[in-house]
């Protein structure tokens, strides 16, 4: 029996999971991307791109494509698609599981302050001018226009267009993973005193936090959004084991 798996992706882990599943002859795997990145990295399985049209659209896709297992391997902060995945799985009766990286935990010496998103971060920055590394997606930086007293360093995969409407900002392009030496150099070169970021988990973007600890830099970190309950894996290996378990149950007709 061939199982049809839909992986909701846009993360390194989704690509890695797809790579592990691609050679298997008992599986037909499709990876779904939102289509935000202009030049996405190559994927090891066929890709479909663009939104489904909400939970109903995703449920219809699951039924039409006769998907037998849905894997939500989106970014932990992509809350809407994760909510849609849970709802669509329920509506369509398709089993689903989530692959989300565990959150980072602070270590001694870290100067983290948790905030509830960009507006809250702007408030926490205060009035005194800071030199801020905004380690956020292009779509999430607009609220910082309300804090023009600060300098902003913005690193993104695709150019930020139009630029942020603030008097003092610099833009660099880069796609993770980033190493600690590279991040130390970046923070020192730009004389950064504050980082604003998410608690993404994983290794690809952790180095800036290790570098911040060494330099005693403040970090304003967005709290993770809530996601609906779903059987969840914290690593690709764990997800593979859960998928096999699920498929074995399906083969047995459970
Ligand atoms: P979001 O706010 O949760 O989703 C917004 C809408 O985008 C969804 O309702 C859905 O449209 C569409 N969408 C999102 N992910 C999709 C996917 N994998 N396949 C097809 N459609 C998808 O998502 P987001 O935060 O904008 O993130 C977009 C993508 O970037 C995700 O794939 C995510 O994994 C990746 N990403 C996000 C972050 C982040 O910090 N948010 C960081 C790195 C990568 P419809 O309702 O029309 O189906």
Short mmCIF file of C-alpha atoms and ligand atoms in Angstrom, two decimals:
data_model
loop_
_atom_site.label_atom_id
_atom_site.label_comp_id
_atom_site.label_asym_id
_atom_site.label_seq_id
_atom_site.Cartn_x
_atom_site.Cartn_y
_atom_site.Cartn_z
CA UNK A 1 0.00 0.00 0.00
CA UNK A 2 1.36 3.45 -0.92
CA UNK A 3 0.79 6.14 1.68
CA UNK A 4 0.40 9.72 0.56
CA UNK A 5 2.05 12.15 2.97
CA UNK A 6 1.70 15.92 2.90
CA UNK A 7 4.41 17.82 4.78
CA UNK A 8 3.66 21.47 5.55
CA UNK A 9 7.13 22.95 5.40
CA UNK A 10 9.17 26.09 5.15
CA UNK A 11 11.74 24.85 7.68
CA UNK A 12 15.05 22.98 7.63
CA UNK A 13 13.43 20.12 9.53
CA UNK A 14 10.67 19.74 6.92
CA UNK A 15 13.30 19.50 4.20
CA UNK A 16 15.33 16.99 6.23
CA UNK A 17 12.24 14.88 6.94
CA UNK A 18 11.29 14.93 3.25
CA UNK A 19 14.85 13.85 2.40
CA UNK A 20 14.61 10.84 4.73
CA UNK A 21 11.21 9.82 3.35
CA UNK A 22 11.97 10.49 -0.35
CA UNK A 23 13.70 7.16 -1.15
CA UNK A 24 10.93 5.04 0.38
CA UNK A 25 8.88 3.20 -2.20
CA UNK A 26 5.91 2.76 0.13
CA UNK A 27 5.47 6.54 0.33
CA UNK A 28 4.39 9.31 -1.98
CA UNK A 29 5.52 12.55 -0.32
CA UNK A 30 4.63 16.13 -1.22
CA UNK A 31 6.07 19.18 0.51
CA UNK A 32 3.98 22.34 0.76
CA UNK A 33 5.56 25.82 0.90
CA UNK A 34 3.81 29.12 1.50
CA UNK A 35 5.81 30.71 -1.32
CA UNK A 36 7.26 33.60 0.71
CA UNK A 37 10.92 33.13 -0.31
CA UNK A 38 11.84 34.31 -3.81
CA UNK A 39 14.45 31.64 -4.41
CA UNK A 40 13.72 28.70 -2.07
CA UNK A 41 16.38 26.03 -1.59
CA UNK A 42 15.94 22.80 -3.60
CA UNK A 43 13.72 20.17 -1.99
CA UNK A 44 14.12 16.39 -2.15
CA UNK A 45 10.42 15.67 -2.98
CA UNK A 46 7.79 17.28 -5.24
CA UNK A 47 6.70 20.69 -3.97
CA UNK A 48 3.39 22.52 -4.14
CA UNK A 49 3.41 26.24 -3.40
CA UNK A 50 0.93 28.76 -2.00
CA UNK A 51 -1.90 28.87 0.52
CA UNK A 52 -4.75 26.35 0.48
CA UNK A 53 -7.49 28.86 1.29
CA UNK A 54 -7.80 28.39 5.04
CA UNK A 55 -8.59 25.23 6.98
CA UNK A 56 -11.47 24.36 4.64
CA UNK A 57 -9.16 24.62 1.62
CA UNK A 58 -6.58 22.42 3.29
CA UNK A 59 -9.23 19.87 4.29
CA UNK A 60 -10.44 19.78 0.67
CA UNK A 61 -6.86 19.28 -0.55
CA UNK A 62 -6.34 16.40 1.90
CA UNK A 63 -9.48 14.71 0.63
CA UNK A 64 -8.92 15.44 -3.09
CA UNK A 65 -5.30 14.26 -3.01
CA UNK A 66 -6.21 11.24 -0.85
CA UNK A 67 -3.57 12.18 1.70
CA UNK A 68 -3.18 9.50 4.37
CA UNK A 69 -0.96 11.45 6.77
CA UNK A 70 -0.45 15.17 7.35
CA UNK A 71 2.78 16.40 8.94
CA UNK A 72 2.85 19.99 10.20
CA UNK A 73 6.57 20.78 10.06
CA UNK A 74 6.10 24.54 9.79
CA UNK A 75 7.98 27.08 11.88
CA UNK A 76 6.83 27.25 15.55
CA UNK A 77 5.74 30.88 14.94
CA UNK A 78 3.65 30.06 11.84
CA UNK A 79 0.57 29.85 14.08
CA UNK A 80 -2.15 30.25 11.47
CA UNK A 81 -1.10 27.33 9.27
CA UNK A 82 -0.65 25.12 12.37
CA UNK A 83 -4.16 25.99 13.56
CA UNK A 84 -5.48 25.30 10.05
CA UNK A 85 -3.65 21.98 9.95
CA UNK A 86 -5.26 20.83 13.20
CA UNK A 87 -8.71 21.91 12.03
CA UNK A 88 -8.34 20.43 8.54
CA UNK A 89 -7.12 17.12 9.95
CA UNK A 90 -10.20 16.96 12.17
CA UNK A 91 -12.57 17.96 9.36
CA UNK A 92 -11.14 15.49 6.86
CA UNK A 93 -10.42 12.64 9.29
CA UNK A 94 -6.78 12.51 8.11
CA UNK A 95 -4.32 11.65 10.89
CA UNK A 96 -1.81 14.40 11.61
CA UNK A 97 1.34 14.99 13.58
CA UNK A 98 3.54 17.98 14.23
CA UNK A 99 7.29 18.40 14.01
CA UNK A 100 8.32 21.49 15.94
CA UNK A 101 11.77 22.23 17.32
CA UNK A 102 11.84 22.46 21.13
CA UNK A 103 12.22 26.01 22.40
CA UNK A 104 15.65 27.28 23.51
CA UNK A 105 16.16 27.55 27.26
CA UNK A 106 18.22 30.37 28.83
CA UNK A 107 21.70 29.58 30.18
CA UNK A 108 23.56 31.41 32.97
CA UNK A 109 24.73 34.77 31.65
CA UNK A 110 21.86 35.18 29.20
CA UNK A 111 20.06 38.53 29.37
CA UNK A 112 16.74 37.47 27.84
CA UNK A 113 13.48 39.32 28.31
CA UNK A 114 10.36 37.63 26.93
CA UNK A 115 7.93 39.85 24.99
CA UNK A 116 4.56 39.25 23.33
CA UNK A 117 5.56 40.26 19.81
CA UNK A 118 6.80 43.31 17.95
CA UNK A 119 4.60 45.99 19.59
CA UNK A 120 5.54 44.71 23.03
CA UNK A 121 9.23 44.66 22.00
CA UNK A 122 8.97 48.31 20.87
CA UNK A 123 7.61 49.21 24.32
CA UNK A 124 10.36 47.25 26.06
CA UNK A 125 13.08 49.02 24.04
CA UNK A 126 12.28 52.28 25.83
CA UNK A 127 13.14 55.80 24.74
CA UNK A 128 16.96 55.82 24.97
CA UNK A 129 18.62 55.14 21.61
CA UNK A 130 19.79 51.55 21.23
CA UNK A 131 21.69 49.68 18.50
CA UNK A 132 19.42 46.79 17.67
CA UNK A 133 19.88 43.63 15.62
CA UNK A 134 16.37 42.77 14.38
CA UNK A 135 16.63 39.03 13.76
CA UNK A 136 13.07 38.75 12.44
CA UNK A 137 11.38 38.03 9.13
CA UNK A 138 10.90 40.83 6.60
CA UNK A 139 7.13 40.75 7.19
CA UNK A 140 7.49 41.33 10.94
CA UNK A 141 9.64 44.46 11.21
CA UNK A 142 7.15 47.22 10.28
CA UNK A 143 6.11 47.94 13.93
CA UNK A 144 9.68 49.09 14.64
CA UNK A 145 9.03 52.16 12.46
CA UNK A 146 7.30 53.55 15.56
CA UNK A 147 10.69 53.59 17.34
CA UNK A 148 12.82 55.84 15.09
CA UNK A 149 15.27 56.80 17.88
CA UNK A 150 17.12 53.49 17.50
CA UNK A 151 19.58 52.10 14.98
CA UNK A 152 18.40 48.86 13.34
CA UNK A 153 20.48 46.15 11.68
CA UNK A 154 18.27 43.89 9.58
CA UNK A 155 19.37 40.58 8.09
CA UNK A 156 17.04 38.82 5.69
CA UNK A 157 17.06 36.11 3.01
CA UNK A 158 15.44 38.43 0.43
CA UNK A 159 15.98 42.21 0.28
CA UNK A 160 13.69 44.34 2.45
CA UNK A 161 11.67 46.46 0.01
CA UNK A 162 10.59 49.11 0.76
CA UNK A 163 13.14 49.71 3.52
CA UNK A 164 12.02 50.44 7.07
CA UNK A 165 10.90 54.08 7.43
CA UNK A 166 13.45 54.94 10.14
CA UNK A 167 16.42 57.34 9.85
CA UNK A 168 19.12 54.86 10.82
CA UNK A 169 19.03 51.28 9.52
CA UNK A 170 21.40 48.91 7.74
CA UNK A 171 20.53 45.82 5.70
CA UNK A 172 22.46 42.65 5.10
CA UNK A 173 21.46 39.50 3.26
CA UNK A 174 22.03 36.07 4.74
CA UNK A 175 20.53 32.61 5.01
CA UNK A 176 21.36 30.40 8.05
CA UNK A 177 22.96 28.41 9.49
CA UNK A 178 25.17 31.04 11.09
CA UNK A 179 28.25 30.23 13.22
CA UNK A 180 29.19 31.80 16.56
CA UNK A 181 32.38 33.47 15.26
CA UNK A 182 30.39 35.03 12.43
CA UNK A 183 27.72 36.29 14.83
CA UNK A 184 30.28 37.67 17.31
CA UNK A 185 31.90 39.56 14.47
CA UNK A 186 28.54 40.92 13.29
CA UNK A 187 27.48 42.09 16.76
CA UNK A 188 30.83 43.74 17.46
CA UNK A 189 31.23 45.33 14.04
CA UNK A 190 27.81 46.99 14.27
CA UNK A 191 28.18 47.75 18.03
CA UNK A 192 24.87 46.01 18.74
CA UNK A 193 23.52 46.29 22.30
CA UNK A 194 20.13 44.60 21.83
CA UNK A 195 18.84 41.66 19.79
CA UNK A 196 15.15 41.22 19.01
CA UNK A 197 14.34 37.66 17.93
CA UNK A 198 12.06 34.65 18.24
CA UNK A 199 12.60 31.50 20.24
CA UNK A 200 12.93 29.45 17.07
CA UNK A 201 14.80 26.49 18.57
CA UNK A 202 17.25 24.32 16.65
CA UNK A 203 20.87 25.05 15.83
CA UNK A 204 20.75 27.14 12.62
CA UNK A 205 20.08 30.49 14.32
CA UNK A 206 21.21 29.84 17.91
CA UNK A 207 24.73 31.24 17.46
CA UNK A 208 23.59 34.86 17.83
CA UNK A 209 22.36 34.01 21.34
CA UNK A 210 25.64 32.36 22.32
CA UNK A 211 27.45 35.42 20.96
CA UNK A 212 25.06 37.73 22.85
CA UNK A 213 25.81 35.86 26.09
CA UNK A 214 29.54 36.34 25.58
CA UNK A 215 29.12 40.04 24.89
CA UNK A 216 26.49 40.67 27.61
CA UNK A 217 23.94 41.86 25.05
CA UNK A 218 20.24 42.23 25.90
CA UNK A 219 17.83 39.95 24.04
CA UNK A 220 14.13 40.68 23.61
CA UNK A 221 12.60 37.35 22.65
CA UNK A 222 9.08 36.83 21.32
CA UNK A 223 7.08 34.28 23.29
CA UNK A 224 6.02 31.27 21.22
CA UNK A 225 2.41 31.31 20.04
CA UNK A 226 0.04 28.63 21.30
CA UNK A 227 -0.72 25.81 18.88
CA UNK A 228 -3.59 23.33 19.08
CA UNK A 229 -2.93 19.89 20.56
CA UNK A 230 -1.55 17.35 18.14
CA UNK A 231 0.80 14.36 18.54
CA UNK A 232 4.19 16.11 18.36
CA UNK A 233 7.80 15.26 17.60
CA UNK A 234 10.72 17.49 18.58
CA UNK A 235 13.20 16.11 16.04
CA UNK A 236 13.28 14.60 12.57
CA UNK A 237 14.23 11.18 14.01
CA UNK A 238 11.30 11.28 16.43
CA UNK A 239 8.96 12.29 13.59
CA UNK A 240 10.20 9.36 11.47
CA UNK A 241 9.43 6.92 14.30
CA UNK A 242 5.95 8.43 14.78
CA UNK A 243 5.26 8.25 11.04
CA UNK A 244 6.24 4.58 10.91
CA UNK A 245 4.10 3.82 13.93
CA UNK A 246 1.14 5.63 12.35
CA UNK A 247 1.55 3.89 8.99
CA UNK A 248 1.84 0.49 10.61
CA UNK A 249 -1.44 1.15 12.43
CA UNK A 250 -3.07 2.24 9.15
CA UNK A 251 -1.80 -0.88 7.36
CA UNK A 252 -3.38 -2.97 10.12
CA UNK A 253 -6.61 -1.02 9.61
CA UNK A 254 -6.53 0.45 13.13
P1 LIG B 1 1.19 31.66 8.95
O1 LIG B 1 1.00 33.07 9.36
O2 LIG B 1 0.97 30.60 9.95
O3 LIG B 1 0.27 31.32 7.70
C1 LIG B 1 -0.36 32.30 6.90
C2 LIG B 1 -0.94 31.63 5.70
O4 LIG B 1 0.09 31.25 4.79
C3 LIG B 1 -1.65 30.34 6.02
O5 LIG B 1 -2.97 30.59 6.47
C4 LIG B 1 -1.60 29.62 4.69
O6 LIG B 1 -2.53 30.19 3.76
C5 LIG B 1 -0.23 30.01 4.17
N1 LIG B 1 0.82 29.03 4.53
C6 LIG B 1 1.68 29.07 5.58
N2 LIG B 1 2.52 28.03 5.55
C7 LIG B 1 2.19 27.30 4.46
C8 LIG B 1 2.71 26.12 3.87
N3 LIG B 1 3.76 25.46 4.41
N4 LIG B 1 2.11 25.66 2.75
C9 LIG B 1 1.08 26.33 2.20
N5 LIG B 1 0.55 27.45 2.69
C10 LIG B 1 1.09 27.93 3.80
O7 LIG B 1 2.66 31.47 8.30
P2 LIG B 1 3.91 32.44 8.30
O8 LIG B 1 4.33 32.69 9.70
O9 LIG B 1 3.63 33.56 7.37
O10 LIG B 1 4.99 31.45 7.62
C11 LIG B 1 4.93 31.16 6.24
C12 LIG B 1 5.90 30.04 5.94
O11 LIG B 1 7.23 30.43 6.31
C13 LIG B 1 5.61 28.74 6.67
O12 LIG B 1 5.75 27.69 5.75
C14 LIG B 1 6.63 28.67 7.76
O13 LIG B 1 7.01 27.36 8.07
C15 LIG B 1 7.80 29.46 7.16
N6 LIG B 1 8.58 30.17 8.16
C16 LIG B 1 7.96 31.00 9.05
C17 LIG B 1 8.71 31.64 10.00
C18 LIG B 1 8.05 32.51 11.03
O14 LIG B 1 8.77 33.00 11.91
N7 LIG B 1 6.76 32.71 11.00
C19 LIG B 1 10.11 31.48 10.03
C20 LIG B 1 10.72 30.65 9.10
C21 LIG B 1 9.94 30.01 8.15
P3 LIG B 1 -3.99 29.55 3.54
O15 LIG B 1 -4.77 29.90 4.77
O16 LIG B 1 -4.46 30.22 2.30
O17 LIG B 1 -3.79 28.07 3.38
#
